Amino acid sequence: MKLFSCLMALLLFLLEAVPGFGLPKDTLRCVGYHGFCFHSKSCPEPFAAFGTCSRRQKTCCIDTTSNFHTCQDEGGHCVPPEIKCLQEQVGLCPHREWKCCTEL
């Protein structure tokens, strides 16, 4: 799986380097969270919806069996960086710079 992630990162880097072949921001964010873009509005098992891809034309789905769980799945709350957490925890937030807190 790590090899696949490295190859995807290399592919994205190469696509960004070629003018006109850049991926949309929502697709880059999805892939950055180890997500996959699906045509359907709902994600197949064991995936969970985590935003959009291809300029909101597809659904970003992340694997719920991996180590990349959403913040809410772990019982936390996503907050912007300017808010201080009493206790942070591991979990993905829809905005890359936000953090996952168990207590504010």
Coordinates of C-alpha atoms in Angstrom, one line a residue:
M1 CA 0.0 0.0 0.0
K2 CA 2.9 2.4 0.7
L3 CA 4.3 1.7 -2.8
F4 CA 0.9 2.6 -4.3
S5 CA 0.8 5.8 -2.2
C6 CA 4.3 6.8 -3.4
L7 CA 3.5 6.1 -7.0
M8 CA 0.3 8.2 -6.7
A9 CA 2.3 11.1 -5.1
L10 CA 4.8 10.9 -8.0
L11 CA 2.0 10.9 -10.6
L12 CA 0.4 13.9 -8.9
F13 CA 3.7 15.7 -8.8
L14 CA 4.3 15.1 -12.5
L15 CA 0.8 16.1 -13.4
E16 CA 1.1 19.4 -11.5
A17 CA 4.5 20.1 -13.3
V18 CA 2.9 19.9 -16.7
P19 CA 0.8 23.1 -17.5
G20 CA -2.9 22.3 -18.2
F21 CA -2.8 18.9 -16.5
G22 CA -3.2 20.0 -12.9
L23 CA -5.8 18.3 -10.8
P24 CA -8.6 20.3 -9.1
K25 CA -8.0 21.3 -5.5
D26 CA -10.7 19.0 -4.2
T27 CA -9.2 16.0 -5.9
L28 CA -5.7 16.9 -4.6
R29 CA -7.1 17.2 -1.1
C30 CA -8.9 13.8 -1.4
V31 CA -5.8 12.0 -2.7
G32 CA -3.7 13.8 0.0
Y33 CA -5.9 12.1 2.6
H34 CA -5.4 8.7 0.8
G35 CA -8.9 8.9 -0.6
F36 CA -10.3 7.7 -3.9
C37 CA -12.7 9.4 -6.2
F38 CA -16.0 7.6 -7.1
H39 CA -18.6 8.5 -9.6
S40 CA -21.5 7.6 -7.3
K41 CA -22.8 9.9 -4.6
S42 CA -22.4 7.2 -2.0
C43 CA -19.3 5.2 -1.2
P44 CA -19.1 1.5 -1.3
E45 CA -18.2 -0.5 1.8
P46 CA -15.7 -0.1 3.6
F47 CA -15.4 3.5 2.4
A48 CA -16.9 6.6 3.9
A49 CA -17.7 9.9 2.1
F50 CA -15.1 12.6 2.8
G51 CA -15.9 15.5 0.4
T52 CA -15.8 15.8 -3.3
C53 CA -13.5 15.3 -6.3
S54 CA -13.2 16.6 -9.9
R55 CA -14.8 20.0 -9.1
R56 CA -17.6 18.5 -7.1
Q57 CA -18.5 16.0 -9.8
K58 CA -17.4 12.9 -7.9
T59 CA -17.4 11.8 -4.3
C60 CA -14.2 11.5 -2.3
C61 CA -14.2 8.2 -0.3
I62 CA -11.7 7.1 2.3
D63 CA -11.1 3.6 3.5
T64 CA -12.5 3.1 7.0
T65 CA -10.4 0.0 7.6
S66 CA -7.1 2.0 7.3
N67 CA -5.4 4.1 9.8
F68 CA -6.9 7.2 8.3
H69 CA -10.1 7.7 10.2
T70 CA -12.1 10.9 10.2
C71 CA -12.0 13.0 13.4
Q72 CA -15.8 12.5 14.0
D73 CA -15.3 8.7 13.7
E74 CA -12.8 8.9 16.5
G75 CA -15.1 11.0 18.7
G76 CA -13.4 14.4 18.1
H77 CA -14.3 17.8 16.7
C78 CA -12.6 19.5 13.8
V79 CA -11.5 23.1 14.7
P80 CA -9.6 25.8 12.9
P81 CA -5.9 26.3 13.8
E82 CA -6.5 29.4 15.9
I83 CA -8.6 27.5 18.5
K84 CA -6.6 25.8 21.2
C85 CA -7.3 22.2 22.2
L86 CA -7.0 20.8 25.6
Q87 CA -6.4 17.5 24.1
E88 CA -5.7 16.7 20.4
Q89 CA -6.2 13.3 18.8
V90 CA -5.5 11.6 15.5
G91 CA -8.2 12.0 12.9
L92 CA -8.8 13.5 9.5
C93 CA -10.6 16.9 9.2
P94 CA -12.2 18.2 5.9
H95 CA -9.8 21.2 5.9
R96 CA -6.2 20.2 5.8
E97 CA -5.0 22.9 8.3
W98 CA -7.7 22.1 10.9
K99 CA -6.9 19.9 13.8
C100 CA -8.9 17.2 15.6
C101 CA -9.7 17.9 19.3
T102 CA -11.3 15.7 21.9
E103 CA -11.7 18.7 24.3
L104 CA -11.7 22.4 23.6

